[in-house]
GROMACS .gro file of C-alpha atoms in nm:
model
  403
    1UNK     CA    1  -9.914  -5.957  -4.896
    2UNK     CA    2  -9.765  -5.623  -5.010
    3UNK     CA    3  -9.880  -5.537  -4.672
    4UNK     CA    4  -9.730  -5.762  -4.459
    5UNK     CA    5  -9.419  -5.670  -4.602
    6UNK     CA    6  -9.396  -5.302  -4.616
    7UNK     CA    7  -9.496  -5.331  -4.183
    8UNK     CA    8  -9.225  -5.546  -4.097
    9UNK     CA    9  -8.985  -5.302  -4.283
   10UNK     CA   10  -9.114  -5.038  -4.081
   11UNK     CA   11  -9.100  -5.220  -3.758
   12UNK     CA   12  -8.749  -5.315  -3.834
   13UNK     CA   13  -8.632  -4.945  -3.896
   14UNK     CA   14  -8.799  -4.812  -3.563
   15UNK     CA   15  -8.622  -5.097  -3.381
   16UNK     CA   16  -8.294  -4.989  -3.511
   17UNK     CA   17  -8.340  -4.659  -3.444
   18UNK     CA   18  -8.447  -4.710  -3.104
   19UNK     CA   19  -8.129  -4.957  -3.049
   20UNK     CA   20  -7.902  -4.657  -3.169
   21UNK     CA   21  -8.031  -4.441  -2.937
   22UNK     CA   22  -7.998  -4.693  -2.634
   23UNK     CA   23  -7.640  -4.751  -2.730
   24UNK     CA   24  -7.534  -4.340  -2.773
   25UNK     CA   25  -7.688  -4.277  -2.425
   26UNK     CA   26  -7.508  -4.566  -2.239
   27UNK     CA   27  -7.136  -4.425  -2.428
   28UNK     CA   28  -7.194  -4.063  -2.338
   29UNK     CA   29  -7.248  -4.170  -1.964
   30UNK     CA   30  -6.921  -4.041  -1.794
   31UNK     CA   31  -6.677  -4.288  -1.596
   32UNK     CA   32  -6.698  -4.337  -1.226
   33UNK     CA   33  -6.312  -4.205  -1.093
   34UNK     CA   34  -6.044  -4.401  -1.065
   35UNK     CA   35  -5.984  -4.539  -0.664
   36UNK     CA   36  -5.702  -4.323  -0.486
   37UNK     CA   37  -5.322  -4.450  -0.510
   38UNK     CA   38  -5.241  -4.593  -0.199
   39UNK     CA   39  -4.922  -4.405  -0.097
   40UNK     CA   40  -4.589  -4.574  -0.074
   41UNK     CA   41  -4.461  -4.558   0.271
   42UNK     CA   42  -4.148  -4.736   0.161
   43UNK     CA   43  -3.933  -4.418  -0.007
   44UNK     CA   44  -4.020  -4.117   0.168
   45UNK     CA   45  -3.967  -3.809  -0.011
   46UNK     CA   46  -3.602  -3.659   0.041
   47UNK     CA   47  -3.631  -3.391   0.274
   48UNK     CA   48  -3.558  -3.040   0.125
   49UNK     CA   49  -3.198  -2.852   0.176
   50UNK     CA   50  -3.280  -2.610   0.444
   51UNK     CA   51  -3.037  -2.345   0.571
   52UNK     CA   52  -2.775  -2.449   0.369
   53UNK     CA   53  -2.639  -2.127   0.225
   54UNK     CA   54  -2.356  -2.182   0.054
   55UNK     CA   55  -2.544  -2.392  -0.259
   56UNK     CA   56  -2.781  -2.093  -0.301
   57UNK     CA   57  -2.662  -1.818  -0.543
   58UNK     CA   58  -2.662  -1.516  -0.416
   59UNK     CA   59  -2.818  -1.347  -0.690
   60UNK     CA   60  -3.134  -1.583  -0.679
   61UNK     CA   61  -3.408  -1.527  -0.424
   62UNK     CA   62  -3.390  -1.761  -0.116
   63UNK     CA   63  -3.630  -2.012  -0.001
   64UNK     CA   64  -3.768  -2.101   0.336
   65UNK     CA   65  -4.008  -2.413   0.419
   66UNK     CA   66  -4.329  -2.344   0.606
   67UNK     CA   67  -4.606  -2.553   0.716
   68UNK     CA   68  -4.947  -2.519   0.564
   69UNK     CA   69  -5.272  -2.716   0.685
   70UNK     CA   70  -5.385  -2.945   0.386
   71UNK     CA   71  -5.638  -3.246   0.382
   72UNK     CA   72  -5.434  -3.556   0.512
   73UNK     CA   73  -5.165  -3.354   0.707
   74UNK     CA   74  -4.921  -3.054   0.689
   75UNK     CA   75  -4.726  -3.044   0.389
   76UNK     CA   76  -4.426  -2.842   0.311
   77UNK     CA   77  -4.449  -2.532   0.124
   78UNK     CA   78  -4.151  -2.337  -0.062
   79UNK     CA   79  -4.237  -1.934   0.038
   80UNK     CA   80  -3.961  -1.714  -0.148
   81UNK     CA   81  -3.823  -1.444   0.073
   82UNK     CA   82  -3.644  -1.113  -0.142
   83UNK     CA   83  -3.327  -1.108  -0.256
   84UNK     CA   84  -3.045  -0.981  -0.032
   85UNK     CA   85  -2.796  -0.891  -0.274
   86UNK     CA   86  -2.446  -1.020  -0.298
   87UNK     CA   87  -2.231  -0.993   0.084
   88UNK     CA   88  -1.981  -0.721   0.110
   89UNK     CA   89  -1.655  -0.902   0.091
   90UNK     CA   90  -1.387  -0.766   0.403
   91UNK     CA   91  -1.078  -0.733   0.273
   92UNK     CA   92  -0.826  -0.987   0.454
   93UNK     CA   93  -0.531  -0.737   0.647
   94UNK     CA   94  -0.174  -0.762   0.528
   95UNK     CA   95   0.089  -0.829   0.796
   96UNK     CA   96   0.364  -0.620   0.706
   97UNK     CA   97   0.744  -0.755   0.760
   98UNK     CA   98   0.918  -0.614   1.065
   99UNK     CA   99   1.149  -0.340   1.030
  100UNK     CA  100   1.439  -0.501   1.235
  101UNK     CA  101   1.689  -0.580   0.932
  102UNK     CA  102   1.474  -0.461   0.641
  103UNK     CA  103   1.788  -0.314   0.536
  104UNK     CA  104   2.023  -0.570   0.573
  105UNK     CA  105   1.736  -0.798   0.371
  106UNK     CA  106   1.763  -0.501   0.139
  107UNK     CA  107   2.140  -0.527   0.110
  108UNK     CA  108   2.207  -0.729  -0.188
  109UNK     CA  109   2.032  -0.514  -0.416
  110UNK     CA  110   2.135  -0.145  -0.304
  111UNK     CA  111   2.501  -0.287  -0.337
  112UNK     CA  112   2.396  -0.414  -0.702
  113UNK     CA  113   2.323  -0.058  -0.778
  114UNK     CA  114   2.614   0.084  -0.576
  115UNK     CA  115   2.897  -0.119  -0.586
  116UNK     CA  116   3.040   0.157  -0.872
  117UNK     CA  117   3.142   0.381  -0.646
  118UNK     CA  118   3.315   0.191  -0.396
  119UNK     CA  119   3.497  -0.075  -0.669
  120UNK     CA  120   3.554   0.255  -0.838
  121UNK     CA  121   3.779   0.420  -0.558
  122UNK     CA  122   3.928   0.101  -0.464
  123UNK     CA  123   4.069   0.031  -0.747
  124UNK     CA  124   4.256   0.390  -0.828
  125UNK     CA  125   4.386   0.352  -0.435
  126UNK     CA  126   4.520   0.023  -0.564
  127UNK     CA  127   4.781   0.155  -0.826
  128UNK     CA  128   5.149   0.149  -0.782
  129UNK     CA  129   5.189   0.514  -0.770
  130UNK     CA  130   4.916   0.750  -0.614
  131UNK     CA  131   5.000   1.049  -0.815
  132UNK     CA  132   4.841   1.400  -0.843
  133UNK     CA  133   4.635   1.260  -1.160
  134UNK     CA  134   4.543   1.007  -0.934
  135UNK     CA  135   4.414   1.184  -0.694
  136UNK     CA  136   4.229   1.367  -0.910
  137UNK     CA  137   4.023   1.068  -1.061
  138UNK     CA  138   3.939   0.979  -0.707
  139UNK     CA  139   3.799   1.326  -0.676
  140UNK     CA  140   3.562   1.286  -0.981
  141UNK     CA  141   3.427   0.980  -0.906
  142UNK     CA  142   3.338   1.115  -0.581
  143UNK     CA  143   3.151   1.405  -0.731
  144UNK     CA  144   2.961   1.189  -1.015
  145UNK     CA  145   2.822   0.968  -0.750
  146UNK     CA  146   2.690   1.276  -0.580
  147UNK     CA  147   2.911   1.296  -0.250
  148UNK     CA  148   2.894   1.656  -0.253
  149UNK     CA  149   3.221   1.936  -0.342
  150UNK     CA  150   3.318   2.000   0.040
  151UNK     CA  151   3.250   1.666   0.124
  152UNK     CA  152   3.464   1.530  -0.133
  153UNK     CA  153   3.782   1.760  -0.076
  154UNK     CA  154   3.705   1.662   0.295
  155UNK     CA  155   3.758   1.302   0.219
  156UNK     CA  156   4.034   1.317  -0.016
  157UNK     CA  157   4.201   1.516   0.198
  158UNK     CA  158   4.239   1.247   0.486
  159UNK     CA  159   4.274   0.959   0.218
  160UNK     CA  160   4.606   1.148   0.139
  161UNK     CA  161   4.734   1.170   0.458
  162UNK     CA  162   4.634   0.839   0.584
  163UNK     CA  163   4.767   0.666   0.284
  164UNK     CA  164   5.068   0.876   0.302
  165UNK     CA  165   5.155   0.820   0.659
  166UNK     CA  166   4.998   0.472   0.735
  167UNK     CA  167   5.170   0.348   0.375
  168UNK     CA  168   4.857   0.139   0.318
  169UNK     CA  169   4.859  -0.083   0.019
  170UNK     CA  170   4.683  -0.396   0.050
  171UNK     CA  171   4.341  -0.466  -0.101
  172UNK     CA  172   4.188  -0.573   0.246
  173UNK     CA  173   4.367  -0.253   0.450
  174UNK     CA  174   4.299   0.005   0.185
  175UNK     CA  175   3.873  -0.111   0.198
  176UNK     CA  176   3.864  -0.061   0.581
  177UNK     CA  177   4.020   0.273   0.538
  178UNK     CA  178   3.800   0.391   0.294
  179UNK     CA  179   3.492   0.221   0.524
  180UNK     CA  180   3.591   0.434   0.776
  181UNK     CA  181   3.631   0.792   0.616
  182UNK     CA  182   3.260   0.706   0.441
  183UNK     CA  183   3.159   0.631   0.778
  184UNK     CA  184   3.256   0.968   0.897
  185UNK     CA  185   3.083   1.173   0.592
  186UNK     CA  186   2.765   0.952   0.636
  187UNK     CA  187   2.765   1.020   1.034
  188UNK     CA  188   2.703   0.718   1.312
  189UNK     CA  189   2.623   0.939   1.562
  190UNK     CA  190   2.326   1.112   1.435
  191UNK     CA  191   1.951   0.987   1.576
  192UNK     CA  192   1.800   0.864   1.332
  193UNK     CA  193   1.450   0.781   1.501
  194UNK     CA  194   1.159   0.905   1.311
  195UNK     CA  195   0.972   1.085   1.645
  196UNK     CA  196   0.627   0.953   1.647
  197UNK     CA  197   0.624   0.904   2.053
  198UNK     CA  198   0.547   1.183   2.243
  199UNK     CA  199   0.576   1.153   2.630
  200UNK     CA  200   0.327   1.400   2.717
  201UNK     CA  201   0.038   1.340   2.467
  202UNK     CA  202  -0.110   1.061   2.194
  203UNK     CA  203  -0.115   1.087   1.901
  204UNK     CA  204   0.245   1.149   1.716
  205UNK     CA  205   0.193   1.382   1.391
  206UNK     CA  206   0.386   1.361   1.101
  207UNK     CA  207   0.378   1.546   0.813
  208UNK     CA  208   0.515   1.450   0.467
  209UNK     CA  209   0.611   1.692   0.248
  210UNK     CA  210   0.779   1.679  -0.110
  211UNK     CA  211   0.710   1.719  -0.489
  212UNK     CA  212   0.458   1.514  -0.638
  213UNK     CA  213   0.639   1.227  -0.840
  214UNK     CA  214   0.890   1.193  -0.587
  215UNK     CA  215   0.693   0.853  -0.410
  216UNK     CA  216   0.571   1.094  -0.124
  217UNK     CA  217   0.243   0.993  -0.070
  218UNK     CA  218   0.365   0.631  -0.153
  219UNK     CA  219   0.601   0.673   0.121
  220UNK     CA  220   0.361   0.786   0.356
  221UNK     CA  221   0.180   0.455   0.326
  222UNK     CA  222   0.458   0.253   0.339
  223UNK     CA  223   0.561   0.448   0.664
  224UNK     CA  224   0.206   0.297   0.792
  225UNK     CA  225   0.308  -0.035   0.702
  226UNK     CA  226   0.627   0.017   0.909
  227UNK     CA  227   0.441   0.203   1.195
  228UNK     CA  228   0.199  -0.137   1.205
  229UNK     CA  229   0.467  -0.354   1.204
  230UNK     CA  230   0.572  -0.208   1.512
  231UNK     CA  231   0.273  -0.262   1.655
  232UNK     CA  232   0.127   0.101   1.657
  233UNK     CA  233  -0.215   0.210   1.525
  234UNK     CA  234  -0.218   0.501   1.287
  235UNK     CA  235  -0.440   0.759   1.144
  236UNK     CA  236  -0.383   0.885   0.779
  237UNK     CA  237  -0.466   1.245   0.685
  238UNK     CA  238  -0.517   1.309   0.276
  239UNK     CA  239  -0.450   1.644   0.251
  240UNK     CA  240  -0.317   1.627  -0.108
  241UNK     CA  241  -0.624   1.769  -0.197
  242UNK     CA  242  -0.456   1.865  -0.540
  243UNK     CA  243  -0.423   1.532  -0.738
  244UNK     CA  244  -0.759   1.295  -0.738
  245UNK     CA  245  -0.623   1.006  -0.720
  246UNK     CA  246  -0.367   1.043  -0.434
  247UNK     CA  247  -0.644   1.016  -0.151
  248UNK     CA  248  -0.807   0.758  -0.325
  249UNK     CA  249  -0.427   0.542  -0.319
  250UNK     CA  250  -0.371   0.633   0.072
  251UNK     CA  251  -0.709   0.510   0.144
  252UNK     CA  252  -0.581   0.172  -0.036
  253UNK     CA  253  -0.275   0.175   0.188
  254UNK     CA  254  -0.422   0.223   0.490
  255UNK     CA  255  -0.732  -0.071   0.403
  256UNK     CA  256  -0.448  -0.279   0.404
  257UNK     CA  257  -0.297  -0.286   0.718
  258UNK     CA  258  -0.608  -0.147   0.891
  259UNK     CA  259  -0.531   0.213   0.906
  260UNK     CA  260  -0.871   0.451   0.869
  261UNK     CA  261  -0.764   0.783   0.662
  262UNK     CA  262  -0.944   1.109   0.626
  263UNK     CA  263  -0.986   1.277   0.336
  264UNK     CA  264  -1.186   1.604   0.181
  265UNK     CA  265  -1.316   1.667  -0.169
  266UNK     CA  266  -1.120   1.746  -0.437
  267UNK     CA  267  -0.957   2.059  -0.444
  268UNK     CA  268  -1.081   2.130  -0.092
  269UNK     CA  269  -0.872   2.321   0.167
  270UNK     CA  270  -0.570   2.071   0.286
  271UNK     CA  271  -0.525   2.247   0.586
  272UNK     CA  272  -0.917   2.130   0.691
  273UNK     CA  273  -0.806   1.774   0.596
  274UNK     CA  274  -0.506   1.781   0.771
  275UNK     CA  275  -0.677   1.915   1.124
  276UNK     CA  276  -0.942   1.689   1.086
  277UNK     CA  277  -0.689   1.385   1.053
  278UNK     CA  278  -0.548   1.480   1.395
  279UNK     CA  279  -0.909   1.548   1.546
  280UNK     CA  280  -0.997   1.211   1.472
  281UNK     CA  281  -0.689   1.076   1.560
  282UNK     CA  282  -0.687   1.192   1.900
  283UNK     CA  283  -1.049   1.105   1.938
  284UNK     CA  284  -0.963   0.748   1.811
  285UNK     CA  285  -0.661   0.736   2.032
  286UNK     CA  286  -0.401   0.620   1.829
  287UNK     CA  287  -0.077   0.591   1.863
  288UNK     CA  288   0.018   0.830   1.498
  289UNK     CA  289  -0.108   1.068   1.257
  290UNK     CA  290   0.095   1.021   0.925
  291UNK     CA  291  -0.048   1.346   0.697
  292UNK     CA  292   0.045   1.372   0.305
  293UNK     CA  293   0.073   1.732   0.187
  294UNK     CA  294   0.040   1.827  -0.187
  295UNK     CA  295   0.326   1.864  -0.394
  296UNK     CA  296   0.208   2.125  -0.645
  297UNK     CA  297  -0.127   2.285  -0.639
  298UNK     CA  298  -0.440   2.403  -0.841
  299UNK     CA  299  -0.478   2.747  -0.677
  300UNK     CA  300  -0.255   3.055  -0.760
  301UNK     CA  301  -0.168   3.031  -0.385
  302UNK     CA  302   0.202   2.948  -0.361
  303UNK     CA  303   0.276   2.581  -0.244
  304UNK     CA  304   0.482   2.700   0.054
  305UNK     CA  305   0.262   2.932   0.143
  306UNK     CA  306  -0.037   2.663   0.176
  307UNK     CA  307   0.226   2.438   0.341
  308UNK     CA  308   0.314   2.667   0.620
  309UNK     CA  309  -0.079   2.698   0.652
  310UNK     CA  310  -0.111   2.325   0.726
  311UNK     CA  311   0.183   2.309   0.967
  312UNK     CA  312   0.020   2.640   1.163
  313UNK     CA  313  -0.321   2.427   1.159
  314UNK     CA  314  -0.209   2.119   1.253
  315UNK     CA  315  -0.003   2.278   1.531
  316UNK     CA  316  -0.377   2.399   1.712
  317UNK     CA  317  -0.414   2.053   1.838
  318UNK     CA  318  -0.027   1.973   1.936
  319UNK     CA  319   0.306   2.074   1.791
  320UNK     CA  320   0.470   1.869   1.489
  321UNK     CA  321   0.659   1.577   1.597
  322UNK     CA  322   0.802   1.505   1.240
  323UNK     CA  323   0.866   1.684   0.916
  324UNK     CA  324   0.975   1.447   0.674
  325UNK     CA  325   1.069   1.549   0.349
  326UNK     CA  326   1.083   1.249   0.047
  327UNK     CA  327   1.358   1.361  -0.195
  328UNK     CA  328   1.375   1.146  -0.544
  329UNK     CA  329   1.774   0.966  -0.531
  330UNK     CA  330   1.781   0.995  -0.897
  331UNK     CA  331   1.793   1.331  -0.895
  332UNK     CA  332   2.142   1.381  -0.743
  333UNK     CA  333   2.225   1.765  -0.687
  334UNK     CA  334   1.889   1.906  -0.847
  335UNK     CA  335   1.739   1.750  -0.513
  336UNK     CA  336   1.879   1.952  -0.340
  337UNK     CA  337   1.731   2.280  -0.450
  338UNK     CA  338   1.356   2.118  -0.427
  339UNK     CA  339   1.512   2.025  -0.010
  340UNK     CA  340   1.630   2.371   0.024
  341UNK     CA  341   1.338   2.569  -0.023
  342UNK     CA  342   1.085   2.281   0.156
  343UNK     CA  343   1.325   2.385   0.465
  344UNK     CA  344   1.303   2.761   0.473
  345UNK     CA  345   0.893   2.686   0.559
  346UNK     CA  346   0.832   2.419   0.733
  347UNK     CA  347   1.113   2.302   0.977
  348UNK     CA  348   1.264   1.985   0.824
  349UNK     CA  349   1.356   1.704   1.082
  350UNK     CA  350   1.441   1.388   0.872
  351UNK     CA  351   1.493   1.307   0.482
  352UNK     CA  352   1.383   1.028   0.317
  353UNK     CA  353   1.532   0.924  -0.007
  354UNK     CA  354   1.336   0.697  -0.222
  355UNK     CA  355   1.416   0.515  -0.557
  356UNK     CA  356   1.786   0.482  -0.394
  357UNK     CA  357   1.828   0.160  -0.611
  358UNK     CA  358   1.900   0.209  -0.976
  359UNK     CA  359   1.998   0.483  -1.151
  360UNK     CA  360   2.083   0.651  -0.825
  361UNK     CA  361   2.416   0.743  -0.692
  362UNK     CA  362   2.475   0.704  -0.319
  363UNK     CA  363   2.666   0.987  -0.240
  364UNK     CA  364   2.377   1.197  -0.223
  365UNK     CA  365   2.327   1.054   0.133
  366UNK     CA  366   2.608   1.271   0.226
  367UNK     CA  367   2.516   1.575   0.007
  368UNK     CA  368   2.175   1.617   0.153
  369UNK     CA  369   2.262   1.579   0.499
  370UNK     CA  370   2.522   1.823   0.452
  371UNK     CA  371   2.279   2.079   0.261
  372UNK     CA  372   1.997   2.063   0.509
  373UNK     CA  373   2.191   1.994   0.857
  374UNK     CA  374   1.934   1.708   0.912
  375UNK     CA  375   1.993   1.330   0.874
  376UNK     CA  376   1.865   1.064   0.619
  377UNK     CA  377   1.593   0.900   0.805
  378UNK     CA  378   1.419   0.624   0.595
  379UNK     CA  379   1.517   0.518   0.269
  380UNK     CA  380   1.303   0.340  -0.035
  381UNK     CA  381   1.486   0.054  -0.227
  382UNK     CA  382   1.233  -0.069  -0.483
  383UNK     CA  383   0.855  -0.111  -0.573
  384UNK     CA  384   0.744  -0.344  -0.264
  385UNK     CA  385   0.511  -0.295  -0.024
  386UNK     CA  386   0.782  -0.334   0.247
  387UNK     CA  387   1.079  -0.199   0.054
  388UNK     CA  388   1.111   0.146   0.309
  389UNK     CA  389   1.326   0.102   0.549
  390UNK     CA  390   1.512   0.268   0.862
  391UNK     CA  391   1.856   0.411   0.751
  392UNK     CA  392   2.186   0.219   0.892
  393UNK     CA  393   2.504   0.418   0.856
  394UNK     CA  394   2.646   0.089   0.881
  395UNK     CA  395   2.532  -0.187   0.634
  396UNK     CA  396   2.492   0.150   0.401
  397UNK     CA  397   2.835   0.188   0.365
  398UNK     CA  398   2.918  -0.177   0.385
  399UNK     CA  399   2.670  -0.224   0.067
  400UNK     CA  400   2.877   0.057  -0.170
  401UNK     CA  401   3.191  -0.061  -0.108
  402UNK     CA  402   3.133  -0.443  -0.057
  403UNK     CA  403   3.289  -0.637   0.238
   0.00000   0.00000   0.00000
């Protein structure tokens, strides 16, 4: 009996076993895969933004679309392509204001500035009595606003003998007469054209000449801008070699209104510059060669010495058609000096007086002119790009001693 039972135990435990066995082998058995997804012809994919530059960053690779050969058809594939760096940006050209009534424009404020003199001599030719003492007080505010000695005794002088013989009293009569004897001192029959059209040759050359800190190579590009607004092409010749920055701010002036300008390396010969500027210039054919001389230097070679050297350069391609010197208003008399000496080397043929707003007295129109035999050409009233205009005798007088 004990028998019996201990084989069915054992036949039990083998057919467990064995059932264990059958049952790990079946769960270890991998999957069959899943059947493909049938694709949904319904929403095709969007179509990728090809060619559209302006939503791609310029700083992040592009991305072009090119067809590869794939099991069930071409599909698109993104190839990057190297960056090209950010686009130069052009600078957009400034169209400068025509020069036809910049000074009239310009009025209001020079007679803001000037009014002082003519209110000033109006009202002592208003008094009851004109007296010696008068007289007298006419003749210094003539002098403090820069008019000059002779100029002033010249003026006084026929005041007297107008008023005297005319018996002029009224507000209205004594203004006209006073228009008229500043008319004669300032001169209205002087040419006034700054030369930059020769008849036998292209281009025009100009040279600017001055002390550094009196606007001169300022000047010089606003002459550009005045040049351009005339419809002429220019050429601008750095050959302020002397300061670092001054070639650097013509360049800017002439990117502006589309003017190309040569320049040298620092401290390099300004004569080189300045023949260079006319070589390409005449190459280029342009219409003018505007060139900015140094005002001081960094050699122990005397300024007018290298001055006279540019001029005699210059001069190998085509004579000078323009020496302009840029005299500081504000400096009344003292300007005159700096004038004086720029016109013993290189052949003055126009003034222009900058800064004539403000602090500056305009009688040293007359006093210059009268100093240097040559007339007032251009003249700067303020910061702006377009505050240099052409001189009027005219609306000049008109603004000092109102209307």
């Amino acid at each position: 009996m004990e028998t019996i039972i201990l084989a069915v135990v054992i036949a039990v435990v083998v057919l467990g076993a064995l059932g264990g066995l059958i049952v790990g082998s079946r769960r270890r058995k991998p999957l069959p895969p899943p059947p493909p997804k049938t694709p949904d012809i319904t929403a095709p994919p969007a179509e990728p933004h090809v060619g559209d530059e302006a939503e791609t960053p310029r700083d992040e690779p592009r991305r072009t679309i090119e067809e590869v050969d794939l099991p069930g058809g071409p599909a698109p594939v993104v190839v990057e392509e190297p960056p090209t760096g950010p686009e130069l940006e052009v600078p957009q050209l400034e169209i400068p204001e025509p020069t036809a009534g910049r000074l009239v424009r310009l009025r209001a404020r020079l007679s803001r500035s000037q009014t002082a003199l003519g209110k000033g001599l109006l009202t002592l030719l208003s008094r009851e009595h004109l007296d010696d003492d008068t007289w007298e007080e006419i003749e210094d505010t003539l002098l403090t606003a820069d008019v000059g000695v002779q100029p002033t005794q010249e003026l006084v002088d026929s005041l007297r003998e107008r008023v005297k013989v005319l018996g002029t009293r009224t507000p209205a009569e004594l203004r006209g007469l006073l228009r008229e004897e500043l008319l004669k001192l300032v001169g209205t029959d002087v040419d006034r054209t700054v030369r930059t059209e020769p008849e036998d040759r292209k281009p025009g050359i100009v040279m600017v000449v001055g002390v550094n800190g009196t606007g001169k190579t300022t000047t010089t590009g606003k002459l550009a801008r005045v040049l351009v607004a005339d419809g002429r092409t220019v050429v601008l010749g750095a050959a302020d070699t002397f300061r670092a920055a001054a070639a650097d701010q013509l360049q800017t002036w002439g990117e502006r209104v589309g003017a190309h300008t040569v320049r040298g390396p620092e401290a390099g010969d300004p004569a080189s510059v300045a023949f260079d500027a006319v070589k390409e210039g005449k190459e280029m054919g342009v219409d003018v060669v505007l060139i900015d001389t140094a005002g001081r230097l960094h050699t122990k070679t005397g300024l007018m010495d290298e001055l006279g050297k540019v001029k005699r350069v210059v001069e190998k391609h085509a004579p000078l058609d323009e020496v302009l010197l840029v005299l500081d208003a504000t400096t009344g008399q003292n300007g005159l000096v700096q004038a004086r000496v720029f016109a013993e080397v290189v052949d003055i043929t126009g003034i222009v007086l900058t800064k004539l707003d403000g602090t500056a007295k305009g009688g040293i129109v007359v006093a210059v002119q009268r100093e240097l035999g040559v007339p007032v050409k251009l003249i700067g009233l303020g910061e702006g790009a377009d505050d240099l205009a052409p001189f009027e005798p005219e609306a000049f007088v008109y603004a000092l001693i109102g209307d």
